[in-house]
Amino acid sequence: MTVTPLRLDAVVKTYEDVLAVDGVDLELAPGELLALVGPSGCGKSTLLRSIAGLVAIDTGTIHLAGALVDDGRDHLPPERRPAGLVFQEHALFPHLTVADNIGFGLRDHRTDERQTRIDELLELVDLAGFGDRFPHELSGGERQRVALARALAPSPALMLFDEPFASLDHNLRIKLRHDVAAALKATGTPAVFVTHDQQEALAIGDRIAVMRNGRIRQLGTPAEVYHQPVDDFVAAFMGTASFLPIANDATTVLGPIDLDGAAPADAVAMVRPDDIVFTASATGEAEIVGAAYHGSGWHLHASVHDGVDVYFTVGHLDAPAVGDRGTLALTPGHCQVVVPRR
Ligand code: ADP
């Protein structure tokens, strides 16, 4: 029988008068990587710390690997929970070697078993041969790999990451997040990642939980939260989007959309930048009002009929300039109706 690595039921946490987590239900599948995203202050860290045992919840229950660890009255301390933690500030023991840092949680193992496990983990995080170094002899990315190996050493039922790559530069961050996801998949270890970076969430999450005001607004695959957001908050949070008013005849300023029946009241059509096609035309209804170069192409902002803001991307060749005009069309089938909740 497979054990659910993590289950939260109606979890609530307040700090004095701040309701930080407001009734969260969540269940992780074995081996699943979940990215927890949302704007600053939405309760991500509080939720993660509640799972870790660093924060005691008010009400609700938390089960780790089938065992109750918090029910609002009894809170199992972090060191007795089967969870490994990696935080942004890779808190390695500075006076211990890499090998001893990784082996720290394996002190009750036999010496030879301990060494075998350390070697396995060094291999897993691509640091074979680094065992005798001290933390100050490592780069930031290498230290973060050691922190990962140390947390994985006791084979935790679940890994918890709080902004683990935030202190690293862009390229290293992208490499490390893929390496970490690969190491978790290789060991079948499920994990919850807190990140403020939508691209990171989309890149490594099997599912993404988008939080707002202490609640999960949407839980879904990366494609679902990006292309089928439940509301305009999720749509805007996960990346650039245009929101087009829908007329009674199911048309927008960019043309007709596919609608199953009538659109709900207040609904708008949500379109991602890469689902819009621009054709230059001096008499077109769209005027380019903003342009930003991003290497492989341009992010463009157009005003259509002098009022509706539309955001789209084009390749680096033939990009229109601010003041140019043109027509914009929707890629058929790529537009989603959402109901604003702001
Ligand atoms: P996030 O990680 O999404 O930025 P947090 O979980 O850190 O959000 O915070 C959620 C809310 O709880 C915020 O309003 C924050 O100010 C408040 N909060 C967090 N930690 C504490 C604390 N130790 N004491 C009081 N309020 C806190």
Coordinates of C-alpha atoms and ligand atoms in Angstrom, one line a residue:
M1 CA 0.0 0.0 0.0
T2 CA 1.3 3.4 -0.9
V3 CA 1.4 6.0 1.9
T4 CA 0.3 9.6 1.3
P5 CA 3.4 11.6 2.1
L6 CA 1.5 14.7 3.2
R7 CA -2.0 15.5 4.0
L8 CA -3.4 18.8 5.4
D9 CA -7.0 19.2 6.5
A10 CA -8.5 22.6 7.2
V11 CA -5.2 24.0 8.5
V12 CA -5.5 27.4 10.2
K13 CA -2.7 29.5 11.7
T14 CA -3.0 33.0 13.1
Y15 CA -0.4 35.3 14.5
E16 CA -2.2 37.5 17.0
D17 CA -4.6 39.4 14.7
V18 CA -3.1 38.1 11.3
L19 CA -4.8 35.2 9.7
A20 CA -1.8 33.7 7.9
V21 CA -3.2 30.4 6.8
D22 CA -7.0 30.2 6.4
G23 CA -8.3 26.7 6.1
V24 CA -5.9 24.8 3.7
D25 CA -6.6 21.3 2.5
L26 CA -3.8 19.6 0.5
E27 CA -2.7 16.1 -0.4
L28 CA 0.5 15.1 -2.0
A29 CA 0.9 12.0 -4.2
P30 CA 3.9 9.7 -3.7
G31 CA 7.0 11.2 -5.4
E32 CA 5.2 14.4 -6.3
L33 CA 6.9 17.8 -6.4
L34 CA 4.6 20.6 -5.4
A35 CA 5.4 24.3 -5.9
L36 CA 3.8 26.7 -3.5
V37 CA 3.5 30.2 -5.0
G38 CA 1.8 33.4 -4.3
P39 CA 2.5 37.1 -3.5
S40 CA 4.5 38.1 -0.5
G41 CA 2.6 37.7 2.7
C42 CA 0.0 35.2 1.3
G43 CA 1.1 32.5 3.9
K44 CA 3.5 30.3 1.9
S45 CA 6.3 30.2 4.5
T46 CA 3.8 29.8 7.4
L47 CA 2.3 26.8 5.7
L48 CA 5.7 25.3 4.9
R49 CA 6.9 25.9 8.5
S50 CA 3.7 24.4 9.9
I51 CA 4.5 21.2 7.9
A52 CA 8.1 21.2 9.2
G53 CA 6.9 21.7 12.8
L54 CA 8.6 25.2 13.1
V55 CA 5.2 26.7 13.5
A56 CA 2.3 25.2 15.6
I57 CA -1.1 25.3 13.9
D58 CA -4.2 26.6 15.6
T59 CA -6.7 24.1 14.2
G60 CA -6.9 21.4 11.5
T61 CA -4.6 18.4 11.1
I62 CA -1.3 17.6 9.4
H63 CA -0.3 14.1 8.6
L64 CA 3.2 13.2 7.4
A65 CA 3.6 9.7 5.9
G66 CA 0.3 8.6 7.4
A67 CA 1.2 9.8 11.0
L68 CA -0.6 12.7 12.7
V69 CA 2.1 15.4 13.5
D70 CA -0.2 18.3 14.5
D71 CA -3.8 18.6 15.4
G72 CA -3.8 22.1 16.9
R73 CA -3.2 20.7 20.4
D74 CA -0.2 18.3 20.1
H75 CA 2.6 19.5 17.9
L76 CA 5.3 17.0 17.1
P77 CA 8.7 18.8 17.2
P78 CA 10.6 19.2 13.9
E79 CA 13.3 16.8 14.7
R80 CA 10.7 14.0 15.2
R81 CA 9.0 14.6 11.8
P82 CA 10.1 12.6 8.8
A83 CA 10.8 15.7 6.8
G84 CA 14.1 17.2 5.4
L85 CA 14.4 21.0 5.2
V86 CA 16.4 23.1 2.9
F87 CA 16.3 26.9 3.3
Q88 CA 17.7 29.8 1.4
E89 CA 20.4 30.3 4.0
H90 CA 22.2 27.0 3.6
A91 CA 23.0 26.5 7.2
L92 CA 25.9 24.1 7.0
F93 CA 28.1 23.5 10.0
P94 CA 31.1 25.6 9.2
H95 CA 33.6 23.5 11.3
L96 CA 32.5 20.1 9.7
T97 CA 33.6 18.8 6.3
V98 CA 31.1 18.2 3.5
A99 CA 31.1 14.5 4.4
D100 CA 30.5 15.2 8.1
N101 CA 27.8 17.7 7.3
I102 CA 26.0 15.1 5.1
G103 CA 26.5 12.4 7.7
F104 CA 25.3 14.5 10.6
G105 CA 21.9 12.9 10.7
L106 CA 23.4 9.4 10.3
R107 CA 25.3 9.3 13.6
D108 CA 23.5 6.2 14.8
H109 CA 24.5 4.3 11.6
R110 CA 27.5 1.9 11.5
T111 CA 30.6 3.7 10.3
D112 CA 30.8 1.7 7.0
E113 CA 27.1 2.1 6.3
R114 CA 27.4 5.8 7.0
Q115 CA 30.3 6.2 4.7
T116 CA 28.5 4.3 1.9
R117 CA 25.4 6.5 2.3
I118 CA 27.6 9.7 2.2
D119 CA 29.3 8.5 -1.0
E120 CA 25.9 7.8 -2.6
L121 CA 24.6 11.2 -1.7
L122 CA 27.8 13.0 -2.9
E123 CA 27.3 11.2 -6.2
L124 CA 23.6 12.0 -6.3
V125 CA 24.3 15.8 -5.9
D126 CA 27.2 15.6 -8.3
L127 CA 29.9 16.4 -5.6
A128 CA 31.9 13.2 -5.7
G129 CA 35.4 14.0 -4.4
F130 CA 34.2 17.0 -2.4
G131 CA 33.8 15.1 0.9
D132 CA 36.9 16.5 2.6
R133 CA 36.3 20.2 1.8
F134 CA 34.9 22.6 4.3
P135 CA 31.8 24.8 3.6
H136 CA 33.9 28.0 3.1
E137 CA 35.8 26.2 0.2
L138 CA 32.5 25.8 -1.8
S139 CA 30.5 28.0 -4.1
G140 CA 27.0 29.0 -3.1
G141 CA 25.5 26.4 -5.5
E142 CA 27.8 23.7 -4.1
R143 CA 26.8 24.6 -0.5
Q144 CA 23.1 24.3 -1.5
R145 CA 23.8 20.8 -3.0
V146 CA 25.4 19.8 0.3
A147 CA 22.4 21.1 2.2
L148 CA 20.2 19.0 -0.1
A149 CA 22.4 15.9 0.4
R150 CA 22.3 16.4 4.2
A151 CA 18.6 16.7 4.3
L152 CA 18.2 13.6 2.0
A153 CA 20.6 11.5 4.1
P154 CA 18.1 10.1 6.6
S155 CA 15.7 9.2 3.6
P156 CA 12.9 11.6 4.7
A157 CA 9.3 10.9 3.7
L158 CA 9.1 14.4 2.4
M159 CA 11.4 17.3 1.6
L160 CA 10.6 21.0 2.3
F161 CA 12.3 23.9 0.5
D162 CA 11.8 27.5 1.3
E163 CA 13.2 29.7 -1.5
P164 CA 16.2 27.4 -1.8
F165 CA 17.7 29.0 -4.8
A166 CA 16.9 32.7 -4.1
S167 CA 20.5 33.6 -3.2
L168 CA 22.0 32.2 -6.4
D169 CA 22.6 34.0 -9.7
H170 CA 20.2 33.4 -12.6
N171 CA 22.0 30.7 -14.6
L172 CA 23.1 28.7 -11.6
R173 CA 19.6 28.9 -10.2
I174 CA 18.2 27.3 -13.4
K175 CA 20.8 24.6 -13.4
L176 CA 20.4 23.8 -9.7
R177 CA 16.7 23.7 -9.7
H178 CA 16.8 21.0 -12.5
D179 CA 19.5 19.1 -10.6
V180 CA 17.5 19.2 -7.4
A181 CA 14.3 18.1 -9.1
A182 CA 16.2 15.2 -10.8
A183 CA 17.7 14.1 -7.4
L184 CA 14.3 14.1 -5.9
K185 CA 12.8 12.1 -8.8
A186 CA 15.8 9.7 -8.7
T187 CA 15.1 8.9 -5.1
G188 CA 11.3 9.1 -5.4
T189 CA 11.2 11.8 -2.6
P190 CA 8.1 14.0 -2.7
A191 CA 8.7 17.7 -1.9
V192 CA 7.0 21.0 -1.3
F193 CA 8.9 24.1 -2.7
V194 CA 8.1 27.6 -1.6
T195 CA 9.1 30.1 -4.3
H196 CA 8.1 33.6 -5.4
D197 CA 9.4 32.8 -8.9
Q198 CA 6.6 31.7 -11.3
Q199 CA 9.0 30.4 -13.9
E200 CA 10.6 28.2 -11.2
A201 CA 7.3 26.8 -10.2
L202 CA 6.3 26.1 -13.8
A203 CA 9.6 24.5 -14.5
I204 CA 9.9 22.0 -11.6
G205 CA 6.4 21.5 -10.1
D206 CA 4.4 18.5 -11.0
R207 CA 1.6 20.6 -9.5
I208 CA 1.4 24.2 -8.4
A209 CA -0.6 25.6 -5.5
V210 CA -1.3 29.3 -6.0
M211 CA -2.0 30.9 -2.6
R212 CA -3.8 34.2 -1.9
N213 CA -4.7 35.6 1.6
G214 CA -3.9 32.4 3.4
R215 CA -5.9 30.1 1.0
I216 CA -5.1 28.0 -2.0
R217 CA -6.9 29.7 -4.9
Q218 CA -5.9 27.0 -7.4
L219 CA -4.1 23.7 -7.3
G220 CA -3.2 22.2 -10.7
T221 CA -0.6 21.1 -13.1
P222 CA 1.6 23.9 -14.5
A223 CA -0.4 23.9 -17.8
E224 CA -3.7 24.2 -15.9
V225 CA -2.7 27.1 -13.7
Y226 CA -1.0 28.9 -16.6
H227 CA -3.6 28.2 -19.4
Q228 CA -6.8 27.6 -17.4
P229 CA -6.5 29.9 -14.4
V230 CA -9.6 29.9 -12.2
D231 CA -9.6 33.7 -12.0
D232 CA -7.7 36.8 -13.1
F233 CA -5.6 36.8 -10.0
V234 CA -4.1 33.4 -10.8
A235 CA -3.8 34.3 -14.4
A236 CA -1.9 37.5 -13.7
F237 CA 0.2 35.9 -11.0
M238 CA 1.4 33.1 -13.2
G239 CA 2.6 35.4 -16.0
T240 CA 1.7 38.2 -18.4
A241 CA -1.8 38.0 -19.7
S242 CA -4.3 40.2 -21.6
F243 CA -7.8 40.5 -20.3
L244 CA -10.3 41.2 -23.1
P245 CA -13.9 42.3 -22.5
I246 CA -16.5 39.9 -24.1
A247 CA -19.4 41.4 -26.0
N248 CA -22.8 39.7 -26.1
D249 CA -22.0 38.1 -29.5
A250 CA -18.9 36.3 -28.0
T251 CA -16.5 38.6 -29.7
T252 CA -13.5 40.6 -28.3
V253 CA -11.4 43.4 -29.7
L254 CA -9.2 40.6 -31.1
G255 CA -12.1 38.7 -32.7
P256 CA -14.5 35.9 -31.8
I257 CA -13.8 33.4 -29.1
D258 CA -15.0 29.8 -28.6
L259 CA -17.7 29.9 -25.9
D260 CA -19.7 26.9 -24.5
G261 CA -23.0 28.7 -24.0
A262 CA -23.1 32.2 -22.5
A263 CA -20.1 33.8 -20.7
P264 CA -20.7 34.3 -17.0
A265 CA -21.4 37.9 -15.9
D266 CA -18.3 40.0 -15.7
A267 CA -16.2 37.3 -17.5
V268 CA -13.3 38.4 -19.6
A269 CA -11.2 36.5 -22.1
M270 CA -7.6 35.7 -20.9
V271 CA -4.9 35.4 -23.5
R272 CA -1.2 34.6 -23.1
P273 CA 1.3 36.7 -25.1
D274 CA 2.4 33.8 -27.3
D275 CA -1.2 33.1 -28.4
I276 CA -1.5 36.5 -30.2
V277 CA -0.4 37.1 -33.8
F278 CA 0.6 40.6 -34.9
T279 CA 0.5 41.8 -38.6
A280 CA 1.8 45.3 -39.4
S281 CA -0.7 47.6 -41.0
A282 CA -0.7 51.4 -41.1
T283 CA -4.5 51.3 -40.7
G284 CA -4.6 48.6 -38.0
E285 CA -6.7 49.1 -34.8
A286 CA -3.7 48.3 -32.5
E287 CA -1.0 50.8 -31.7
I288 CA 2.2 49.7 -30.1
V289 CA 2.7 51.7 -26.9
G290 CA 5.5 49.7 -25.2
A291 CA 8.3 47.5 -26.3
A292 CA 11.0 45.6 -24.2
Y293 CA 13.8 43.5 -25.7
H294 CA 14.4 40.2 -24.0
G295 CA 17.1 38.6 -26.2
S296 CA 15.2 35.9 -28.1
G297 CA 12.5 38.5 -28.9
W298 CA 10.4 41.4 -27.8
H299 CA 7.6 41.8 -25.2
L300 CA 5.1 44.3 -26.8
H301 CA 2.3 46.2 -25.3
A302 CA -0.5 47.5 -27.7
S303 CA -3.5 49.6 -27.1
V304 CA -6.4 48.4 -29.2
H305 CA -9.2 50.8 -30.1
D306 CA -7.4 53.3 -27.8
G307 CA -8.5 51.4 -24.7
V308 CA -7.9 47.7 -24.3
D309 CA -4.3 46.7 -23.3
V310 CA -2.9 43.7 -25.1
Y311 CA 0.4 42.1 -24.4
F312 CA 2.2 39.8 -26.9
T313 CA 5.6 38.6 -28.0
V314 CA 7.3 38.5 -31.3
G315 CA 10.7 37.1 -32.4
H316 CA 13.7 39.4 -32.8
L317 CA 13.2 39.9 -36.5
D318 CA 10.7 42.4 -37.8
A319 CA 9.6 43.6 -34.4
P320 CA 7.3 46.6 -34.5
A321 CA 8.4 49.8 -32.7
V322 CA 6.5 52.1 -30.4
G323 CA 4.0 54.1 -32.5
D324 CA 3.6 51.4 -35.2
R325 CA 0.2 50.1 -36.0
G326 CA -1.1 46.7 -36.9
T327 CA -3.8 44.1 -36.5
L328 CA -3.8 41.4 -33.8
A329 CA -5.5 38.0 -34.0
L330 CA -6.0 35.2 -31.5
T331 CA -4.6 31.8 -32.0
P332 CA -7.8 29.7 -32.3
G333 CA -8.7 27.7 -29.3
H334 CA -6.0 29.3 -27.0
C335 CA -8.2 31.8 -25.2
Q336 CA -9.7 31.1 -21.8
V337 CA -12.7 32.7 -20.2
V338 CA -12.1 33.8 -16.6
V339 CA -14.2 35.6 -14.1
P340 CA -12.4 38.4 -12.3
R341 CA -12.3 38.2 -8.5
R342 CA -10.2 41.3 -7.7
Ligands
ADP1 P1 4.8 34.5 2.6 O1 5.7 33.4 2.9 O2 3.8 34.1 1.6 O3 5.5 35.8 2.2 P2 4.2 34.4 5.4 O4 3.8 33.1 5.7 O5 5.6 34.8 5.8 O6 3.9 34.8 3.9 O7 3.3 35.5 6.2 C1 1.9 35.4 6.1 C2 1.3 36.6 7.0 O8 1.7 36.3 8.4 C3 1.9 37.9 6.7 O9 0.9 38.9 6.9 C4 3.0 38.1 7.7 O10 3.2 39.5 8.0 C5 2.4 37.4 8.9 N1 3.5 36.7 9.7 C6 4.4 35.8 9.3 N2 5.2 35.4 10.4 C7 4.8 36.1 11.5 C8 5.2 36.2 12.8 N3 6.2 35.4 13.3 N4 4.5 37.0 13.6 C9 3.5 37.8 13.2 N5 3.1 37.8 11.9 C10 3.7 37.0 11.0

